[in-house]
mmCIF file of C-alpha atoms in Angstrom:
data_model
loop_
_atom_site.group_PDB
_atom_site.id
_atom_site.type_symbol
_atom_site.label_atom_id
_atom_site.label_comp_id
_atom_site.label_asym_id
_atom_site.label_seq_id
_atom_site.Cartn_x
_atom_site.Cartn_y
_atom_site.Cartn_z
ATOM 1 C CA MET A 1 -90.226 -20.020 -123.318
ATOM 2 C CA LYS A 2 -87.422 -21.025 -120.937
ATOM 3 C CA LYS A 3 -89.762 -20.491 -117.969
ATOM 4 C CA THR A 4 -92.413 -22.696 -119.550
ATOM 5 C CA ILE A 5 -89.959 -25.525 -120.196
ATOM 6 C CA ALA A 6 -88.608 -25.227 -116.670
ATOM 7 C CA ALA A 7 -92.133 -25.208 -115.260
ATOM 8 C CA TRP A 8 -93.101 -28.381 -117.112
ATOM 9 C CA THR A 9 -89.909 -30.095 -115.990
ATOM 10 C CA ILE A 10 -90.410 -29.132 -112.357
ATOM 11 C CA ALA A 11 -94.067 -30.160 -112.269
ATOM 12 C CA GLY A 12 -93.360 -33.471 -113.942
ATOM 13 C CA ALA A 13 -90.590 -34.229 -111.512
ATOM 14 C CA ALA A 14 -92.744 -33.353 -108.514
ATOM 15 C CA VAL A 15 -95.580 -35.576 -109.703
ATOM 16 C CA LEU A 16 -93.200 -38.484 -110.261
ATOM 17 C CA GLY A 17 -91.634 -37.976 -106.859
ATOM 18 C CA LEU A 18 -94.955 -37.888 -105.058
ATOM 19 C CA ALA A 19 -96.272 -40.810 -107.081
ATOM 20 C CA ALA A 20 -93.560 -42.919 -105.488
ATOM 21 C CA CYS A 21 -95.211 -42.247 -102.123
ATOM 22 C CA THR A 22 -98.453 -43.809 -103.242
ATOM 23 C CA SER A 23 -97.165 -46.554 -105.533
ATOM 24 C CA ALA A 24 -96.388 -49.050 -102.805
ATOM 25 C CA PRO A 25 -99.352 -50.989 -101.436
ATOM 26 C CA SER A 26 -100.352 -50.174 -97.887
ATOM 27 C CA SER A 27 -101.751 -52.633 -95.407
ATOM 28 C CA ASP A 28 -105.169 -50.970 -95.381
ATOM 29 C CA ALA A 29 -106.574 -48.656 -98.026
ATOM 30 C CA GLY A 30 -108.954 -47.121 -95.489
ATOM 31 C CA SER A 31 -108.163 -43.726 -94.132
ATOM 32 C CA ALA A 32 -108.528 -42.954 -90.449
ATOM 33 C CA SER A 33 -106.939 -39.568 -90.642
ATOM 34 C CA ALA A 34 -107.190 -36.665 -88.282
ATOM 35 C CA SER A 35 -106.633 -33.439 -90.116
ATOM 36 C CA ALA A 36 -104.295 -30.817 -88.738
ATOM 37 C CA SER A 37 -106.048 -27.569 -87.889
ATOM 38 C CA SER A 38 -103.531 -25.401 -89.695
ATOM 39 C CA ALA A 39 -100.683 -25.788 -92.133
ATOM 40 C CA PRO A 40 -97.212 -25.989 -90.606
ATOM 41 C CA SER A 41 -94.908 -23.043 -90.964
ATOM 42 C CA SER A 42 -91.797 -25.178 -90.627
ATOM 43 C CA ALA A 43 -90.824 -28.827 -90.521
ATOM 44 C CA PRO A 44 -93.244 -30.859 -88.391
ATOM 45 C CA ALA A 45 -92.165 -31.261 -84.789
ATOM 46 C CA GLU A 46 -91.134 -34.567 -83.265
ATOM 47 C CA ALA A 47 -93.928 -36.297 -81.382
ATOM 48 C CA PRO A 48 -93.507 -38.382 -78.278
ATOM 49 C CA ALA A 49 -93.302 -42.139 -78.784
ATOM 50 C CA SER A 50 -96.669 -43.730 -79.414
ATOM 51 C CA ASP A 51 -98.190 -47.087 -79.944
ATOM 52 C CA GLN A 52 -99.511 -46.242 -83.427
ATOM 53 C CA SER A 53 -98.303 -48.944 -85.795
ATOM 54 C CA VAL A 54 -96.421 -48.212 -88.996
ATOM 55 C CA ALA A 55 -99.341 -49.699 -90.961
ATOM 56 C CA ASP A 56 -101.895 -47.467 -89.207
ATOM 57 C CA ALA A 57 -99.742 -44.372 -89.649
ATOM 58 C CA CYS A 58 -99.163 -45.148 -93.331
ATOM 59 C CA SER A 59 -102.861 -45.704 -93.870
ATOM 60 C CA SER A 60 -103.560 -42.395 -92.183
ATOM 61 C CA VAL A 61 -101.280 -40.374 -94.456
ATOM 62 C CA GLN A 62 -101.882 -42.206 -97.736
ATOM 63 C CA SER A 63 -104.985 -40.268 -98.823
ATOM 64 C CA LYS A 64 -103.361 -36.948 -97.909
ATOM 65 C CA ILE A 65 -100.353 -37.759 -100.060
ATOM 66 C CA GLU A 66 -102.592 -38.904 -102.906
ATOM 67 C CA ASP A 67 -104.486 -35.595 -102.673
ATOM 68 C CA ALA A 68 -101.186 -33.690 -102.790
ATOM 69 C CA THR A 69 -100.087 -35.670 -105.839
ATOM 70 C CA THR A 70 -103.359 -34.819 -107.560
ATOM 71 C CA ALA A 71 -102.956 -31.127 -106.712
ATOM 72 C CA VAL A 72 -99.503 -31.008 -108.317
ATOM 73 C CA SER A 73 -100.634 -32.946 -111.377
ATOM 74 C CA ASP A 74 -103.544 -30.510 -111.807
ATOM 75 C CA ILE A 75 -101.233 -27.494 -112.132
ATOM 76 C CA ASP A 76 -101.793 -25.805 -115.483
ATOM 77 C CA MET A 77 -98.158 -25.672 -116.531
ATOM 78 C CA SER A 78 -99.040 -23.962 -119.803
ATOM 79 C CA ASN A 79 -100.036 -20.989 -117.640
ATOM 80 C CA ALA A 80 -97.092 -21.193 -115.197
ATOM 81 C CA ALA A 81 -95.083 -18.528 -116.996
ATOM 82 C CA ASN A 82 -98.128 -16.210 -116.901
ATOM 83 C CA ASP A 83 -98.950 -16.954 -113.250
ATOM 84 C CA PRO A 84 -95.688 -17.989 -111.607
ATOM 85 C CA GLN A 85 -96.853 -16.953 -108.146
ATOM 86 C CA GLY A 86 -99.970 -19.120 -108.470
ATOM 87 C CA THR A 87 -97.810 -22.074 -109.477
ATOM 88 C CA VAL A 88 -95.502 -21.526 -106.515
ATOM 89 C CA GLN A 89 -98.546 -21.192 -104.243
ATOM 90 C CA THR A 90 -99.821 -24.587 -105.423
ATOM 91 C CA PHE A 91 -96.442 -26.145 -104.666
ATOM 92 C CA THR A 92 -96.519 -24.472 -101.229
ATOM 93 C CA GLU A 93 -100.004 -25.784 -100.492
ATOM 94 C CA THR A 94 -98.939 -29.254 -101.595
ATOM 95 C CA ALA A 95 -95.891 -29.219 -99.340
ATOM 96 C CA GLU A 96 -97.965 -27.915 -96.431
ATOM 97 C CA ALA A 97 -100.491 -30.719 -96.958
ATOM 98 C CA ILE A 98 -97.641 -33.215 -96.667
ATOM 99 C CA GLY A 99 -96.464 -31.416 -93.510
ATOM 100 C CA ALA A 100 -99.984 -31.660 -92.094
ATOM 101 C CA ALA A 101 -99.978 -35.373 -92.920
ATOM 102 C CA ALA A 102 -96.762 -35.752 -90.904
ATOM 103 C CA ASP A 103 -98.345 -33.874 -88.015
ATOM 104 C CA SER A 104 -101.383 -36.173 -88.106
ATOM 105 C CA VAL A 105 -99.468 -39.328 -87.181
ATOM 106 C CA SER A 106 -97.825 -40.283 -83.933
ATOM 107 C CA ASN A 107 -95.624 -43.120 -85.177
ATOM 108 C CA ASN A 108 -92.135 -41.604 -85.123
ATOM 109 C CA GLU A 109 -90.798 -43.702 -88.002
ATOM 110 C CA VAL A 110 -93.590 -42.676 -90.388
ATOM 111 C CA LYS A 111 -93.591 -39.090 -89.084
ATOM 112 C CA THR A 112 -89.871 -38.812 -89.851
ATOM 113 C CA ALA A 113 -90.289 -40.259 -93.355
ATOM 114 C CA VAL A 114 -93.239 -37.991 -94.208
ATOM 115 C CA SER A 115 -91.427 -34.988 -92.709
ATOM 116 C CA THR A 116 -88.464 -35.677 -94.991
ATOM 117 C CA VAL A 117 -90.769 -35.668 -98.028
ATOM 118 C CA TYR A 118 -92.188 -32.366 -96.755
ATOM 119 C CA GLU A 119 -88.730 -30.798 -96.354
ATOM 120 C CA ASP A 120 -87.672 -31.991 -99.808
ATOM 121 C CA LEU A 121 -90.835 -30.540 -101.369
ATOM 122 C CA ILE A 122 -90.127 -27.208 -99.684
ATOM 123 C CA ALA A 123 -86.653 -27.254 -101.248
ATOM 124 C CA LEU A 124 -88.186 -28.058 -104.650
ATOM 125 C CA ARG A 125 -90.721 -25.268 -104.153
ATOM 126 C CA ASP A 126 -87.845 -22.881 -103.516
ATOM 127 C CA VAL A 127 -86.255 -23.871 -106.841
ATOM 128 C CA VAL A 128 -89.625 -23.410 -108.559
ATOM 129 C CA SER A 129 -89.918 -19.955 -107.015
ATOM 130 C CA SER A 130 -86.407 -18.945 -108.015
ATOM 131 C CA VAL A 131 -86.928 -20.035 -111.612
ATOM 132 C CA LEU A 132 -90.521 -18.969 -112.206
ATOM 133 C CA VAL A 133 -90.975 -15.944 -109.938
ATOM 134 C CA ASP A 134 -87.461 -14.536 -109.785
ATOM 135 C CA GLY A 135 -86.555 -15.523 -113.352
ATOM 136 C CA ASP A 136 -83.268 -16.988 -112.101
ATOM 137 C CA MET A 137 -82.524 -19.614 -114.740
ATOM 138 C CA ALA A 138 -79.209 -20.364 -112.994
ATOM 139 C CA ALA A 139 -81.259 -21.688 -110.064
ATOM 140 C CA ALA A 140 -82.569 -24.393 -112.381
ATOM 141 C CA SER A 141 -79.214 -26.105 -111.881
ATOM 142 C CA GLY A 142 -80.509 -27.090 -108.429
ATOM 143 C CA LEU A 143 -83.487 -28.808 -110.005
ATOM 144 C CA THR A 144 -81.832 -32.193 -110.453
ATOM 145 C CA SER A 145 -80.755 -32.359 -106.834
ATOM 146 C CA ALA A 146 -84.137 -31.177 -105.529
ATOM 147 C CA VAL A 147 -86.042 -33.646 -107.691
ATOM 148 C CA THR A 148 -83.730 -36.497 -106.728
ATOM 149 C CA ASP A 149 -84.239 -35.670 -103.056
ATOM 150 C CA VAL A 150 -88.052 -35.694 -103.450
ATOM 151 C CA GLN A 151 -87.934 -38.978 -105.357
ATOM 152 C CA THR A 152 -85.594 -40.564 -102.819
ATOM 153 C CA SER A 153 -87.571 -39.510 -99.750
ATOM 154 C CA ALA A 154 -90.858 -40.480 -101.416
ATOM 155 C CA GLN A 155 -89.458 -43.903 -102.296
ATOM 156 C CA GLU A 156 -88.196 -44.377 -98.741
ATOM 157 C CA LEU A 157 -91.687 -43.586 -97.446
ATOM 158 C CA ALA A 158 -93.236 -45.981 -99.984
ATOM 159 C CA THR A 159 -90.822 -48.719 -98.906
ATOM 160 C CA LEU A 160 -91.601 -48.118 -95.228
ATOM 161 C CA CYS A 161 -95.323 -48.281 -95.925
ATOM 162 C CA SER A 162 -95.232 -51.343 -98.177
#
């Protein structure tokens, strides 16, 4: 029961955090994204300076972030205690999609903001793993900080892209 409550709390927090990324209006709803060929294994690397505008970079990543938000909201949290590894895998895939979004832009300001969301989601995923997979309920104490970090970085990205 504790795992189920923790799972619902974590998923809800992740959805709210990612929703902040997509809540601010962007300059163009169209998506001219180039997909990364593989998911990153660590934080996205810095790219050389480019002439991609903030608006173009934000437009490029918006649909990828929306897809990630949908993936997290589609997690069957009633089954998280029965399939903790599957739940953690979904969080991992979501974070990697955000990392790929960061890799797909060349504007350094947007790349940095998206990379921060990625890093914060990885930290949240680690809390999810500790609680659900390892059964470490003490790790849930890190939940508030991890969720706050995701919400803060997502809001900063939304502000940049508004």
